[in-house]
Amino acid sequence: MTETASRPTLEAVAARAGVSRATVSRVVNGGEGVREPLAERVRRAVAELGYVPNQAARSLVTKRHDAVAVVVAEPESRVFADPFFALQLRGISKELTAHDTQLVLLLTEGREDHARVGRYLAGGHVDGALVFSLHFDDPLPGLIQRAGMPVVFGGRPGWSDGTDEVVYVDSDNRGGARRAVRHLVGLGRGRVGHITGALDQTSAVDRLEGYRDVLPDADPALVAEGDFTPAGGERAMRELLDRCPGLDAVFAANDLTASGALRVLRERGLRVPDDIAVVGFDDMLPLAEQTDPPLTTVRQDIEEMGRLMARLLLDRLDRRPADGTAADPPSGVVLPTTLVRRASA
Amino acid sequence: MTETASRPTLEAVAARAGVSRATVSRVVNGGEGVREPLAERVRRAVAELGYVPNQAARSLVTKRHDAVAVVVAEPESRVFADPFFALQLRGISKELTAHDTQLVLLLTEGREDHARVGRYLAGGHVDGALVFSLHFDDPLPGLIQRAGMPVVFGGRPGWSDGTDEVVYVDSDNRGGARRAVRHLVGLGRGRVGHITGALDQTSAVDRLEGYRDVLPDADPALVAEGDFTPAGGERAMRELLDRCPGLDAVFAANDLTASGALRVLRERGLRVPDDIAVVGFDDMLPLAEQTDPPLTTVRQDIEEMGRLMARLLLDRLDRRPADGTAADPPSGVVLPTTLVRRASA
């Protein structure tokens, strides 16, 4: 606590440099409008005294809070139950911390709380927002847009066609799904089912499209709707078994869904992969290695997605409008996916 | 979005009531200093027009953000790995949401980021803070005190003797530990060991004290230091087995620690409870039911602790200084613990 008392003040820097407090403040906060010899004198005084600008005062001048909001458009209970979110947050946290920026996670009980999240964002408490797990009819993007702050989305928002100004980080969901289904077809499987994710999210829609790319003429009965949870996977697997005799393979929209499906197959006494082969999506560890049998799946680098989201946002925050030399950030970044073979297919 | 355009404005209310904007603002934000007939006219106009005050403008006047910070004094990776935190956050989230207050979770990579958390709190972005999992030498409490906001702690802070002004919610750690150790002694066990939690936290120290209350003359070699994680439990269990021949019972400081200890006992071919009985602490579900064998443990209501922390803070925020009728909130609330018997002891 005495640390504060012994810190050099703005006044001390001004006295040493022989300039006004206002001049020191301007130099410390970016240096606009201060002639070079004067600015250099201030910088020397700052260095000699080891002056560290006061954060609160600095943010009054710069309008910067050095804080970024993260909004996961899911209830708090799901944020903590699905390791996908922990991994994405890990990437975000590492990148923000490396830039001394505070991660402000705004939790909710459900979508009815999103208006309140929008109010908090509009209240000027953060410099920008990272938003992921959006659902199609969510009012959040509109609320954030009204708050007028830079935002980077995790996963392509439903309204974006990839050519507009929306900045997002996504995985190649469609390509990954094609890879999974081609693998099953390549194993000689003739009745390949698909358990979808939550179809009000682009990741689920894109994976379904990938399945259809490879099997355009598949019986519609082979597609059962899930919701990215193990319970959803169980429900959908039972549906598929009941209505699709001869089913010999399933592509599940994520590993949690696949783990639920495997449980039902075991319950029914069906052997994996002998009777039914199963492929997941995510390569969520340790889950994908610990299922029985270990899961063949499509790997996406979730932590890297989080890290990249944070970096794109920090880049946007640092870009000065006057600085025409900086290249425009990409509007959408799509990371590659790869097939990881284990025992289930 | 058109919703905003059609919303009645402060000006419309002022016009209808025949008063100034300032008068409407004062009435809407608590009504201090406006004579009753005038205030009544404003309230009628508000009701007739269905006016909803703008949140940002309102917080300028009331200095309220309707947001509460939650700081878990652990790295982000532990917050998501230990279900204790998810449960406490669940209780907090439910209570704050029920009062339309935003939960602002401030995540860090480690203690070196706590100065930044302190700066964010001092920046005036929240009305108060909930802080849990404090360690003895953590600078956070000092930083929060300097930020000058109401705070409620989860777990008794190390410097509090329970009689001061510090507001906290805790479990009866010492009483729960006594219950666990008495149970083991009651089973006829003569060499009862203890694997501690992180001893720079009061919860761990209190549980160790409870062990010593029952066994004041226990061999010091029977106590091994853990850190509330499964890996710490494994390490400490190996230590105990190596240096305490005849060990026939272990009280582990939490269920995660007990799960690590059980793994080592199985590895060494020891039967639980026949050779060594094991008791945990928390009653963390589903873990405590899924260990092999299911775990006898001391139950504390973690979600209720979180809920109560949030309620105590909201109570403090709502208490008007002028309102002498409100009872002082308790400085410390200690929730009871109970022994849950399963197969491990």
XYZ file of C-alpha atoms in Angstrom:
690
model
C 0.000 0.000 0.000
C 2.940 2.356 0.639
C 3.871 1.622 -2.939
C 1.301 4.205 -4.034
C 2.692 6.929 -1.810
C 6.222 6.487 -3.122
C 5.200 6.503 -6.772
C 6.339 9.524 -8.811
C 3.410 11.801 -9.635
C 2.394 13.594 -12.813
C 3.393 16.825 -11.042
C 6.916 15.531 -10.422
C 7.294 14.683 -14.113
C 5.990 18.138 -15.106
C 8.437 19.848 -12.719
C 11.412 17.849 -13.949
C 10.578 18.427 -17.629
C 9.729 22.076 -16.995
C 6.309 21.795 -18.654
C 2.670 21.941 -17.533
C 0.693 18.983 -16.169
C -1.490 19.112 -19.266
C 1.530 18.695 -21.528
C 2.742 15.664 -19.580
C -0.739 14.189 -19.732
C -0.952 14.675 -23.493
C 2.424 13.038 -24.100
C 1.706 10.126 -21.778
C -1.617 9.485 -23.487
C -0.467 9.379 -27.060
C 1.342 12.641 -27.675
C -1.014 14.374 -30.098
C -0.351 18.097 -30.454
C 2.908 18.347 -28.520
C 6.012 19.586 -30.421
C 8.774 16.971 -30.646
C 11.563 18.556 -28.537
C 9.044 19.149 -25.747
C 7.584 15.632 -26.035
C 11.098 14.168 -25.932
C 11.841 16.146 -22.718
C 8.695 14.727 -21.113
C 9.508 11.168 -22.182
C 12.994 11.537 -20.690
C 11.535 12.772 -17.368
C 9.050 9.879 -17.365
C 11.882 7.392 -17.883
C 14.180 8.984 -15.290
C 11.517 9.069 -12.588
C 9.978 5.724 -13.492
C 6.558 7.359 -13.741
C 3.558 5.032 -14.254
C 0.408 6.836 -15.376
C -2.633 6.452 -13.137
C -5.058 4.156 -14.873
C -8.291 5.884 -13.915
C -6.981 9.299 -14.883
C -5.588 7.868 -18.088
C -8.921 6.350 -19.085
C -10.580 9.751 -18.569
C -8.302 11.125 -21.280
C -8.006 8.134 -23.591
C -11.547 6.860 -23.034
C -9.908 3.467 -22.742
C -10.814 1.069 -19.940
C -8.290 -1.638 -20.896
C -11.110 -4.087 -20.413
C -12.963 -6.326 -22.847
C -16.344 -7.942 -22.276
C -16.929 -11.571 -23.120
C -20.515 -12.650 -23.640
C -21.384 -16.306 -24.066
C -24.954 -16.382 -25.341
C -25.820 -19.384 -23.164
C -27.130 -19.734 -19.608
C -24.419 -19.716 -16.939
C -25.101 -23.398 -16.193
C -24.176 -24.422 -19.767
C -21.073 -22.206 -19.815
C -19.688 -24.278 -16.949
C -20.990 -27.670 -18.156
C -19.579 -27.615 -21.709
C -15.752 -27.655 -21.873
C -15.920 -25.909 -25.265
C -16.538 -22.595 -23.513
C -13.754 -23.095 -20.949
C -11.307 -23.754 -23.792
C -12.381 -20.711 -25.792
C -12.195 -18.578 -22.643
C -8.721 -19.952 -21.942
C -7.467 -18.683 -25.303
C -9.164 -15.332 -24.770
C -7.844 -14.964 -21.222
C -4.241 -15.696 -22.211
C -4.279 -13.192 -25.056
C -5.992 -10.407 -23.102
C -3.703 -10.918 -20.097
C -0.644 -10.754 -22.347
C -1.887 -7.268 -23.284
C -2.748 -6.293 -19.693
C -6.429 -6.094 -20.603
C -9.085 -7.204 -18.110
C -11.424 -10.033 -19.149
C -14.941 -9.104 -18.044
C -17.210 -12.144 -18.380
C -20.889 -11.194 -18.384
C -22.919 -14.193 -17.210
C -26.676 -14.628 -17.577
C -29.360 -17.107 -16.617
C -30.815 -17.015 -20.121
C -31.741 -14.974 -23.152
C -34.231 -12.854 -21.234
C -31.186 -11.281 -19.533
C -29.567 -10.129 -22.756
C -31.222 -6.701 -22.643
C -29.427 -6.148 -19.334
C -26.128 -7.248 -20.897
C -26.764 -4.739 -23.672
C -27.322 -1.986 -21.090
C -24.067 -2.868 -19.335
C -22.176 -2.753 -22.632
C -23.782 0.591 -23.483
C -22.763 1.922 -20.064
C -19.172 2.446 -21.167
C -17.436 -0.084 -18.954
C -15.397 -1.894 -21.610
C -13.577 -1.069 -24.859
C -15.051 -3.866 -26.938
C -16.808 -7.195 -26.812
C -16.197 -10.808 -27.747
C -19.439 -12.677 -28.326
C -19.857 -16.367 -28.909
C -22.461 -19.128 -29.171
C -25.004 -16.788 -30.785
C -28.432 -18.174 -31.679
C -30.363 -16.890 -34.688
C -33.058 -14.876 -32.934
C -30.831 -13.422 -30.228
C -31.281 -9.653 -29.682
C -27.657 -9.301 -28.481
C -25.993 -8.257 -31.760
C -28.496 -5.440 -32.195
C -27.996 -4.325 -28.600
C -24.217 -4.386 -29.010
C -24.408 -2.477 -32.256
C -26.439 0.193 -30.494
C -23.787 0.299 -27.769
C -21.476 1.302 -30.613
C -18.397 -0.695 -29.694
C -16.050 -2.927 -31.682
C -17.052 -6.563 -31.498
C -15.590 -9.846 -32.685
C -17.836 -12.897 -32.912
C -16.875 -16.498 -32.215
C -18.580 -18.455 -34.958
C -20.099 -16.794 -38.038
C -23.236 -14.887 -37.054
C -26.364 -16.056 -38.816
C -26.960 -12.847 -40.716
C -23.416 -12.570 -42.092
C -22.718 -13.827 -45.618
C -18.958 -13.647 -45.034
C -18.499 -10.638 -47.299
C -19.716 -7.870 -44.974
C -17.988 -5.915 -42.234
C -18.714 -8.407 -39.455
C -15.504 -9.639 -37.823
C -15.623 -13.252 -36.686
C -13.462 -16.312 -36.088
C -14.867 -19.660 -37.099
C -13.787 -23.203 -37.880
C -14.304 -24.843 -41.241
C -17.438 -26.585 -40.008
C -18.730 -27.568 -43.421
C -15.376 -28.898 -44.633
C -14.856 -30.788 -41.382
C -18.273 -32.403 -41.658
C -17.544 -33.453 -45.240
C -14.299 -35.051 -44.049
C -16.147 -36.981 -41.314
C -18.876 -38.284 -43.614
C -16.442 -39.154 -46.415
C -14.450 -41.161 -43.881
C -17.555 -43.163 -42.929
C -18.481 -43.718 -46.585
C -14.877 -44.757 -47.241
C -15.248 -47.448 -44.560
C -18.014 -48.933 -46.715
C -20.915 -47.736 -44.584
C -24.107 -47.459 -46.612
C -26.597 -46.027 -44.042
C -24.877 -42.996 -42.490
C -26.986 -40.968 -40.056
C -26.368 -37.488 -38.666
C -27.212 -36.083 -35.236
C -27.269 -32.323 -35.640
C -26.297 -29.600 -33.157
C -28.644 -26.771 -32.159
C -29.970 -25.755 -35.581
C -30.410 -22.119 -34.571
C -26.606 -21.819 -34.676
C -24.524 -21.544 -37.861
C -22.015 -24.164 -36.678
C -24.788 -26.783 -36.577
C -26.278 -25.688 -39.898
C -22.854 -25.735 -41.579
C -22.101 -29.259 -40.301
C -25.476 -30.462 -41.590
C -24.670 -28.861 -44.971
C -21.333 -30.715 -45.011
C -23.185 -33.993 -44.415
C -25.554 -33.181 -47.291
C -22.652 -32.198 -49.569
C -21.396 -35.793 -49.390
C -24.802 -37.508 -49.206
C -27.179 -35.280 -51.198
C -29.699 -38.098 -51.648
C -29.697 -39.403 -48.059
C -33.044 -40.458 -46.589
C -34.277 -37.469 -44.454
C -35.093 -39.984 -41.702
C -31.321 -40.406 -41.243
C -31.034 -36.884 -39.769
C -32.090 -36.429 -36.126
C -31.959 -33.117 -34.298
C -29.712 -32.732 -31.263
C -28.551 -29.692 -29.311
C -24.784 -30.160 -28.696
C -25.410 -31.815 -25.280
C -24.953 -35.485 -24.218
C -28.665 -35.703 -23.346
C -29.566 -34.424 -26.817
C -27.243 -37.050 -28.310
C -28.972 -39.832 -26.359
C -32.446 -38.702 -27.457
C -31.466 -38.400 -31.118
C -29.606 -41.738 -31.137
C -32.739 -43.508 -29.842
C -34.805 -41.841 -32.566
C -32.378 -42.936 -35.296
C -32.258 -46.539 -34.045
C -36.037 -46.705 -33.865
C -36.727 -45.361 -37.348
C -33.674 -46.420 -39.406
C -33.181 -50.183 -39.640
C -29.803 -50.997 -41.121
C -28.158 -47.840 -39.774
C -24.411 -48.561 -39.747
C -22.772 -45.189 -39.046
C -23.463 -41.867 -37.294
C -21.793 -38.486 -37.628
C -22.518 -36.542 -34.414
C -22.347 -32.729 -34.458
C -19.928 -32.629 -31.518
C -18.116 -34.927 -29.097
C -20.599 -34.382 -26.245
C -23.393 -35.474 -28.589
C -21.312 -38.494 -29.661
C -20.719 -39.467 -26.005
C -24.491 -39.551 -25.452
C -24.968 -41.589 -28.635
C -22.289 -44.106 -27.562
C -24.066 -44.573 -24.243
C -27.324 -45.508 -26.006
C -25.535 -47.887 -28.403
C -23.927 -49.665 -25.435
C -27.310 -49.843 -23.699
C -28.830 -51.503 -26.784
C -25.962 -53.993 -27.004
C -24.659 -52.640 -30.326
C -20.892 -52.829 -30.975
C -18.938 -49.731 -32.040
C -17.580 -49.620 -34.716
C -18.522 -53.184 -35.825
C -22.291 -52.617 -35.870
C -22.341 -48.817 -35.988
C -19.363 -46.503 -36.556
C -19.403 -43.103 -34.810
C -17.554 -39.858 -35.604
C -17.714 -36.723 -33.473
C -16.587 -33.111 -33.883
C -14.268 -30.967 -31.679
C -11.615 -33.448 -30.448
C -12.491 -32.376 -26.916
C -9.866 -33.818 -24.568
C -9.832 -35.803 -22.376
C -13.413 -36.745 -23.355
C -12.631 -37.953 -26.911
C -9.897 -40.279 -25.616
C -11.922 -41.575 -22.679
C -15.147 -42.594 -24.408
C -15.720 -46.320 -24.907
C -14.397 -46.858 -27.552
C -12.159 -43.766 -27.994
C -13.717 -41.375 -30.469
C -12.770 -40.696 -34.080
C -13.538 -37.011 -34.481
C -12.947 -33.780 -36.387
C -10.414 -31.604 -34.604
C -10.833 -27.850 -34.332
C -8.451 -25.703 -32.285
C -10.903 -24.109 -29.866
C -8.347 -22.381 -27.652
C -6.702 -20.888 -30.740
C -10.104 -19.599 -31.890
C -10.447 -17.760 -28.574
C -6.924 -16.393 -28.766
C -7.480 -15.163 -32.305
C -10.806 -13.507 -31.407
C -9.046 -11.551 -28.664
C -6.173 -10.608 -30.953
C -8.458 -9.355 -33.717
C -10.349 -7.229 -31.199
C -7.171 -5.796 -29.659
C -5.943 -4.997 -33.177
C -9.151 -3.092 -33.904
C -8.885 -1.192 -30.621
C -5.300 -0.173 -31.370
C -5.960 0.951 -34.927
C -6.094 4.749 -34.949
C -8.606 6.113 -37.452
C -5.940 8.509 -38.760
C -3.434 5.735 -39.327
C -4.140 4.797 -42.936
C -1.154 2.483 -43.171
C -2.668 -0.299 -41.055
C -4.250 -3.012 -43.172
C -7.967 -3.607 -42.642
C -8.544 -6.591 -40.400
C -10.137 -9.554 -42.132
C -13.917 -9.673 -41.727
C -13.977 -13.432 -41.210
C -11.208 -15.866 -40.256
C -11.947 -19.549 -40.806
C -9.563 -22.039 -39.188
C -8.945 -25.457 -40.725
C -10.220 -28.735 -39.264
C -8.627 -32.185 -39.412
C -9.862 -35.747 -38.906
C -8.418 -37.557 -35.866
C -8.772 -41.346 -36.116
C -9.372 -43.380 -32.996
C -11.308 -46.634 -32.474
C -14.941 -45.587 -33.007
C -14.788 -45.350 -36.827
C -34.973 -1.620 -32.639
C -37.992 0.558 -33.438
C -38.919 -0.059 -29.826
C -36.449 2.652 -28.819
C -37.890 5.218 -31.209
C -41.416 4.695 -29.922
C -40.447 4.831 -26.255
C -41.726 7.872 -24.376
C -38.910 10.279 -23.533
C -38.065 12.203 -20.378
C -39.105 15.333 -22.302
C -42.543 13.884 -22.995
C -43.040 13.156 -19.305
C -41.887 16.680 -18.392
C -44.286 18.233 -20.925
C -47.235 16.158 -19.753
C -46.568 16.900 -16.056
C -45.836 20.564 -16.793
C -42.484 20.464 -14.993
C -38.808 20.691 -15.974
C -36.678 17.736 -17.149
C -34.605 18.060 -13.970
C -37.699 17.613 -11.816
C -38.734 14.466 -13.691
C -35.213 13.125 -13.367
C -35.176 13.736 -9.619
C -38.516 12.016 -9.069
C -37.636 9.043 -11.271
C -34.355 8.546 -9.436
C -35.623 8.536 -5.877
C -37.556 11.770 -5.478
C -35.331 13.660 -3.008
C -36.136 17.381 -2.830
C -39.325 17.460 -4.883
C -42.541 18.622 -3.125
C -45.242 15.968 -2.922
C -47.988 17.387 -5.194
C -45.386 17.948 -7.912
C -43.801 14.499 -7.445
C -47.279 12.933 -7.635
C -47.951 14.758 -10.934
C -44.692 13.392 -12.365
C -45.475 9.847 -11.214
C -48.885 10.059 -12.851
C -47.345 11.225 -16.146
C -44.767 8.409 -15.956
C -47.542 5.850 -15.457
C -49.777 7.278 -18.190
C -47.010 7.371 -20.797
C -45.403 4.098 -19.721
C -42.065 5.858 -19.389
C -39.028 3.642 -18.660
C -35.979 5.588 -17.496
C -32.852 5.242 -19.603
C -30.392 3.089 -17.700
C -27.216 4.953 -18.597
C -28.745 8.314 -17.773
C -30.185 6.903 -14.574
C -26.801 5.607 -13.420
C -25.321 9.078 -13.971
C -27.735 10.373 -11.350
C -27.976 7.408 -8.987
C -24.338 6.366 -9.393
C -25.721 2.840 -9.637
C -24.585 0.472 -12.358
C -26.853 -2.439 -11.354
C -23.793 -4.623 -11.756
C -21.737 -6.616 -9.272
C -18.209 -7.898 -9.800
C -17.274 -11.437 -8.865
C -13.603 -12.137 -8.325
C -12.382 -15.694 -7.812
C -8.820 -15.380 -6.547
C -7.650 -18.324 -8.650
C -6.321 -18.622 -12.224
C -9.005 -18.928 -14.900
C -7.938 -22.547 -15.545
C -8.787 -23.566 -11.947
C -12.085 -21.678 -11.958
C -13.250 -23.930 -14.780
C -11.625 -27.147 -13.487
C -13.033 -27.162 -9.935
C -16.837 -27.579 -9.793
C -16.850 -25.747 -6.433
C -16.556 -22.428 -8.253
C -19.258 -23.259 -10.802
C -21.658 -24.093 -7.955
C -20.898 -20.924 -6.022
C -21.284 -18.884 -9.218
C -24.601 -20.614 -9.898
C -25.981 -19.402 -6.565
C -24.628 -15.919 -7.160
C -25.969 -15.754 -10.717
C -29.478 -16.820 -9.714
C -29.702 -14.263 -6.921
C -28.267 -11.361 -8.947
C -30.489 -12.165 -11.940
C -33.557 -12.257 -9.686
C -32.666 -8.653 -8.830
C -31.895 -7.672 -12.442
C -28.265 -7.077 -11.537
C -25.513 -7.968 -13.980
C -22.890 -10.523 -12.893
C -19.479 -9.270 -14.004
C -16.931 -12.084 -13.589
C -13.354 -10.779 -13.618
C -11.043 -13.589 -14.733
C -7.266 -13.638 -14.379
C -4.345 -15.858 -15.287
C -2.895 -15.549 -11.792
C -2.189 -13.363 -8.800
C 0.069 -11.050 -10.771
C -3.099 -9.804 -12.510
C -4.841 -8.750 -9.296
C -3.525 -5.190 -9.494
C -5.360 -4.872 -12.805
C -8.529 -6.277 -11.219
C -8.146 -3.651 -8.498
C -7.871 -0.926 -11.140
C -11.019 -2.153 -12.867
C -12.923 -2.151 -9.577
C -11.641 1.348 -8.794
C -12.763 2.492 -12.247
C -16.406 2.689 -11.154
C -17.885 -0.042 -13.305
C -19.734 -1.983 -10.608
C -21.655 -1.281 -7.389
C -19.909 -3.875 -5.239
C -17.827 -7.014 -5.287
C -18.091 -10.657 -4.277
C -14.685 -12.177 -3.646
C -13.898 -15.799 -2.977
C -11.038 -18.289 -2.646
C -8.759 -15.655 -1.095
C -5.212 -16.679 -0.161
C -3.419 -15.152 2.835
C -0.926 -12.920 1.016
C -3.269 -11.758 -1.720
C -3.203 -7.980 -2.364
C -6.836 -8.024 -3.575
C -8.608 -7.073 -0.329
C -6.385 -4.005 0.053
C -6.984 -3.023 -3.563
C -10.749 -3.440 -3.155
C -10.749 -1.460 0.053
C -8.984 1.368 -1.776
C -11.630 1.155 -4.500
C -14.038 1.982 -1.689
C -16.901 -0.340 -2.559
C -19.020 -2.740 -0.517
C -17.679 -6.257 -0.616
C -18.805 -9.651 0.644
C -16.288 -12.459 0.941
C -16.869 -16.150 0.310
C -14.996 -17.873 3.122
C -13.675 -16.004 6.158
C -10.731 -13.816 5.125
C -7.504 -14.657 6.936
C -7.261 -11.334 8.752
C -10.808 -11.399 10.101
C -11.412 -12.639 13.636
C -15.156 -12.812 13.047
C -15.926 -9.825 15.246
C -14.949 -7.007 12.869
C -16.868 -5.298 10.091
C -15.880 -7.764 7.381
C -18.946 -9.333 5.761
C -18.478 -12.951 4.707
C -20.318 -16.221 4.180
C -18.598 -19.390 5.276
C -19.321 -23.012 6.127
C -18.675 -24.516 9.526
C -15.375 -25.960 8.336
C -14.012 -26.721 11.778
C -17.215 -28.358 13.020
C -17.535 -30.359 9.806
C -13.963 -31.626 10.121
C -14.632 -32.672 13.734
C -17.684 -34.603 12.553
C -15.630 -36.400 9.877
C -12.800 -37.367 12.225
C -15.166 -38.426 15.036
C -16.934 -40.663 12.538
C -13.630 -42.369 11.655
C -12.689 -42.741 15.303
C -16.186 -44.138 15.973
C -15.527 -46.835 13.355
C -12.663 -47.981 15.544
C -9.859 -46.544 13.420
C -6.699 -45.910 15.457
C -4.356 -44.275 12.870
C -6.370 -41.474 11.250
C -4.438 -39.315 8.771
C -5.401 -35.949 7.292
C -4.676 -34.539 3.839
C -4.994 -30.769 4.148
C -6.220 -28.230 1.609
C -4.160 -25.205 0.531
C -2.961 -23.981 3.931
C -2.880 -20.335 2.842
C -6.699 -20.430 2.928
C -8.803 -20.302 6.102
C -11.044 -23.177 4.963
C -8.025 -25.503 4.934
C -6.670 -24.193 8.232
C -10.084 -24.549 9.911
C -10.485 -28.147 8.708
C -7.016 -28.978 10.033
C -8.005 -27.391 13.373
C -11.113 -29.561 13.468
C -8.961 -32.663 12.936
C -6.700 -31.553 15.810
C -9.706 -30.803 18.047
C -10.596 -34.522 17.939
C -7.040 -35.880 17.814
C -4.899 -33.373 19.751
C -2.119 -35.896 20.282
C -1.958 -37.278 16.740
C 1.473 -38.027 15.295
C 2.418 -34.990 13.103
C 3.499 -37.481 10.405
C -0.206 -38.295 9.963
C -0.833 -34.858 8.403
C 0.196 -34.363 4.754
C -0.247 -31.131 2.850
C -2.496 -31.041 -0.214
C -3.939 -28.176 -2.263
C -7.631 -29.032 -2.863
C -6.828 -30.699 -6.243
C -6.916 -34.413 -7.224
C -3.203 -34.281 -8.077
C -2.439 -32.845 -4.622
C -4.489 -35.639 -3.063
C -2.493 -38.286 -4.957
C 0.842 -36.804 -3.870
C -0.185 -36.501 -0.219
C -1.716 -40.002 -0.129
C 1.585 -41.485 -1.369
C 3.457 -39.559 1.331
C 1.126 -40.830 4.059
C 1.369 -44.455 2.899
C 5.149 -44.247 2.726
C 5.677 -42.775 6.171
C 2.735 -44.065 8.266
C 2.616 -47.851 8.547
C -0.652 -48.969 10.066
C -2.607 -46.029 8.632
C -6.249 -47.121 8.613
C -8.215 -43.944 7.840
C -7.852 -40.616 6.011
C -9.854 -37.417 6.264
C -9.305 -35.500 2.997
C -9.849 -31.712 2.956
C -12.253 -31.903 0.004
C -13.803 -34.429 -2.368
C -11.386 -33.709 -5.227
C -8.504 -34.464 -2.846
C -10.287 -37.650 -1.716
C -10.749 -38.749 -5.348
C -6.977 -38.479 -5.885
C -6.327 -40.386 -2.644
C -8.726 -43.179 -3.674
C -6.905 -43.537 -6.988
C -3.581 -44.102 -5.184
C -5.136 -46.593 -2.741
C -6.555 -48.587 -5.665
C -3.144 -48.462 -7.379
C -1.502 -49.895 -4.265
C -4.098 -52.640 -4.003
C -5.561 -51.350 -0.713
C -9.263 -51.911 -0.074
C -11.535 -49.016 0.908
C -12.915 -48.979 3.566
C -11.629 -52.382 4.759
C -7.938 -51.450 4.823
C -8.272 -47.664 4.855
C -11.467 -45.651 5.351
C -11.747 -42.316 3.533
C -13.920 -39.261 4.258
C -14.059 -36.164 2.038
C -15.539 -32.677 2.351
C -18.060 -30.821 0.094
C -20.429 -33.571 -1.087
C -19.643 -32.505 -4.627
C -22.111 -34.240 -6.950
C -21.938 -36.272 -9.105
C -18.280 -36.836 -8.087
C -18.953 -38.023 -4.513
C -21.443 -40.646 -5.764
C -19.281 -41.784 -8.673
C -15.981 -42.454 -6.905
C -15.058 -46.101 -6.296
C -16.341 -46.705 -3.648
C -18.853 -43.836 -3.291
C -17.552 -41.244 -0.867
C -18.587 -40.594 2.720
C -18.188 -36.840 3.034
C -19.113 -33.635 4.867
C -21.834 -31.786 3.046
C -21.783 -27.999 2.675
C -24.338 -26.137 0.568
C -22.044 -24.373 -1.878
C -24.752 -22.948 -4.131
C -26.547 -21.550 -1.079
C -23.298 -19.903 0.039
C -23.124 -18.120 -3.308
C -26.768 -17.095 -3.154
C -26.342 -15.750 0.358
C -23.206 -13.799 -0.571
C -25.135 -12.079 -3.356
C -28.088 -11.368 -1.090
C -25.952 -9.840 1.641
C -24.271 -7.593 -0.919
C -27.574 -6.519 -2.500
C -28.876 -5.770 1.009
C -25.878 -3.542 1.672
C -26.327 -1.756 -1.650
C -29.996 -1.092 -0.949
C -29.494 0.188 2.576
C -29.802 3.962 2.478
C -27.430 5.648 4.921
C -30.316 7.810 6.159
C -32.545 4.823 6.790
C -31.757 4.010 10.412
C -34.504 1.433 10.715
C -32.705 -1.250 8.705
C -30.881 -3.728 10.897
C -27.126 -3.994 10.408
C -26.219 -6.949 8.261
C -24.329 -9.689 10.047
C -20.560 -9.452 9.641
C -20.138 -13.194 9.235
C -22.634 -15.909 8.340
C -21.549 -19.501 8.963
C -23.650 -22.246 7.387
C -23.950 -25.668 9.004
C -22.348 -28.830 7.621
C -23.581 -32.424 7.844
C -22.011 -35.841 7.416
C -23.249 -37.854 4.417
C -22.521 -41.580 4.756
C -21.706 -43.633 1.696
C -19.450 -46.667 1.250
C -15.939 -45.262 1.774
C -16.143 -44.942 5.592
